[in-house]
Amino acid sequence: MRDALKQIGNKERGTYVGVVSRLGYKTGYNGHGKPTFLIINLTDINGNLVADHLWINYTKQFQSLGILATGDEVQFNARVSSYLKGYQGNDSTIRKNILFNMTIN
């Protein structure tokens, strides 16, 4: 499913829309949790599905919008980048980052 993200590349920012599915936490190496949330049905501005789901850090930028709830539609601008998944970086996958200009619909 993430093939669409790979094709987009990281040269330009795009506008994306998704639906908040649930909130969560991820733990770091020092044991402190960081808030996250799950977006499902992530589409580009033209309505093309680019990912069926995507975990995003619940950054101060998102927190400034207020409390996210299940079913909220979130629109944001982002650039695609890659990161190494897991502690050892054994699996590489693609995700969105550099979030800004966010709205809740």
Tab-separated table of C-alpha atoms in Angstrom:
chain	number	residue	atom	x	y	z
A	1	MET	CA	0.000	0.000	0.000
A	2	ARG	CA	2.887	2.383	0.660
A	3	ASP	CA	3.985	2.170	-2.972
A	4	ALA	CA	1.918	5.296	-3.680
A	5	LEU	CA	3.942	7.180	-1.065
A	6	LYS	CA	7.207	6.024	-2.632
A	7	GLN	CA	6.078	7.332	-6.015
A	8	ILE	CA	5.234	10.761	-4.597
A	9	GLY	CA	8.849	11.318	-3.554
A	10	ASN	CA	10.199	13.900	-1.140
A	11	LYS	CA	10.834	16.899	-3.384
A	12	GLU	CA	7.508	18.689	-2.879
A	13	ARG	CA	5.017	19.091	-0.077
A	14	GLY	CA	1.545	17.756	-0.680
A	15	THR	CA	-1.849	18.236	0.929
A	16	TYR	CA	-3.332	15.122	2.513
A	17	VAL	CA	-6.613	14.254	4.219
A	18	GLY	CA	-7.325	11.381	6.583
A	19	VAL	CA	-9.682	10.266	9.339
A	20	VAL	CA	-8.527	9.894	12.944
A	21	SER	CA	-9.069	6.278	14.004
A	22	ARG	CA	-7.568	6.226	17.495
A	23	LEU	CA	-5.007	7.737	19.819
A	24	GLY	CA	-1.996	5.876	21.144
A	25	TYR	CA	1.481	6.086	22.653
A	26	LYS	CA	4.908	4.927	21.613
A	27	THR	CA	7.700	4.372	24.076
A	28	GLY	CA	11.218	5.601	23.528
A	29	TYR	CA	14.473	4.043	24.617
A	30	ASN	CA	14.254	5.871	27.956
A	31	GLY	CA	10.738	4.602	28.663
A	32	HIS	CA	8.948	7.923	28.252
A	33	GLY	CA	5.815	7.704	26.150
A	34	LYS	CA	5.064	10.027	23.273
A	35	PRO	CA	1.481	10.542	22.092
A	36	THR	CA	0.549	9.388	18.606
A	37	PHE	CA	-2.623	8.964	16.599
A	38	LEU	CA	-3.700	6.681	13.790
A	39	ILE	CA	-5.021	8.136	10.541
A	40	ILE	CA	-6.894	5.834	8.176
A	41	ASN	CA	-7.814	6.257	4.515
A	42	LEU	CA	-5.100	8.828	3.828
A	43	THR	CA	-5.740	10.516	0.480
A	44	ASP	CA	-4.097	13.282	-1.460
A	45	ILE	CA	-5.978	16.487	-2.248
A	46	ASN	CA	-7.410	14.849	-5.407
A	47	GLY	CA	-8.936	11.977	-3.426
A	48	ASN	CA	-6.376	9.355	-4.491
A	49	LEU	CA	-5.685	6.829	-1.714
A	50	VAL	CA	-1.993	6.986	-0.763
A	51	ALA	CA	-2.048	4.863	2.431
A	52	ASP	CA	-4.642	2.764	4.208
A	53	HIS	CA	-3.256	3.831	7.589
A	54	LEU	CA	-0.511	5.963	9.048
A	55	TRP	CA	0.666	6.545	12.623
A	56	ILE	CA	1.561	10.188	13.239
A	57	ASN	CA	3.211	11.840	16.222
A	58	TYR	CA	0.718	13.982	18.130
A	59	THR	CA	2.944	17.043	17.879
A	60	LYS	CA	2.385	20.475	19.399
A	61	GLN	CA	1.114	21.568	15.987
A	62	PHE	CA	-1.675	18.989	16.106
A	63	GLN	CA	-2.293	19.620	19.804
A	64	SER	CA	-2.833	23.311	19.018
A	65	LEU	CA	-5.956	22.277	17.055
A	66	GLY	CA	-7.563	20.939	20.207
A	67	ILE	CA	-8.294	17.394	21.244
A	68	LEU	CA	-8.514	14.978	18.338
A	69	ALA	CA	-11.407	12.527	18.467
A	70	THR	CA	-12.214	9.366	16.561
A	71	GLY	CA	-13.842	10.288	13.263
A	72	ASP	CA	-12.245	13.744	12.963
A	73	GLU	CA	-11.099	14.504	9.437
A	74	VAL	CA	-7.636	16.045	9.451
A	75	GLN	CA	-6.057	17.906	6.549
A	76	PHE	CA	-2.359	18.725	6.555
A	77	ASN	CA	0.574	19.546	4.314
A	78	ALA	CA	3.534	17.200	4.481
A	79	ARG	CA	6.559	15.918	2.657
A	80	VAL	CA	7.134	12.174	2.254
A	81	SER	CA	10.288	10.839	3.862
A	82	SER	CA	11.614	7.458	4.886
A	83	TYR	CA	12.602	6.220	8.301
A	84	LEU	CA	13.933	2.996	9.749
A	85	LYS	CA	11.249	1.059	11.580
A	86	GLY	CA	12.054	-0.722	14.812
A	87	TYR	CA	14.835	-0.481	17.364
A	88	GLN	CA	17.545	-1.994	15.163
A	89	GLY	CA	16.296	-0.521	11.941
A	90	ASN	CA	15.819	-3.958	10.403
A	91	ASP	CA	12.779	-2.929	8.365
A	92	SER	CA	12.556	0.217	6.277
A	93	THR	CA	9.187	1.791	5.573
A	94	ILE	CA	7.785	5.131	4.453
A	95	ARG	CA	5.860	7.696	6.465
A	96	LYS	CA	4.858	11.345	6.384
A	97	ASN	CA	6.631	14.042	8.330
A	98	ILE	CA	7.179	17.797	8.448
A	99	LEU	CA	3.590	18.637	9.329
A	100	PHE	CA	2.178	22.137	9.208
A	101	ASN	CA	-0.941	24.081	8.131
A	102	MET	CA	-3.300	21.577	9.726
A	103	THR	CA	-7.071	21.797	10.054
A	104	ILE	CA	-9.781	19.599	11.525
A	105	ASN	CA	-12.952	19.339	9.452
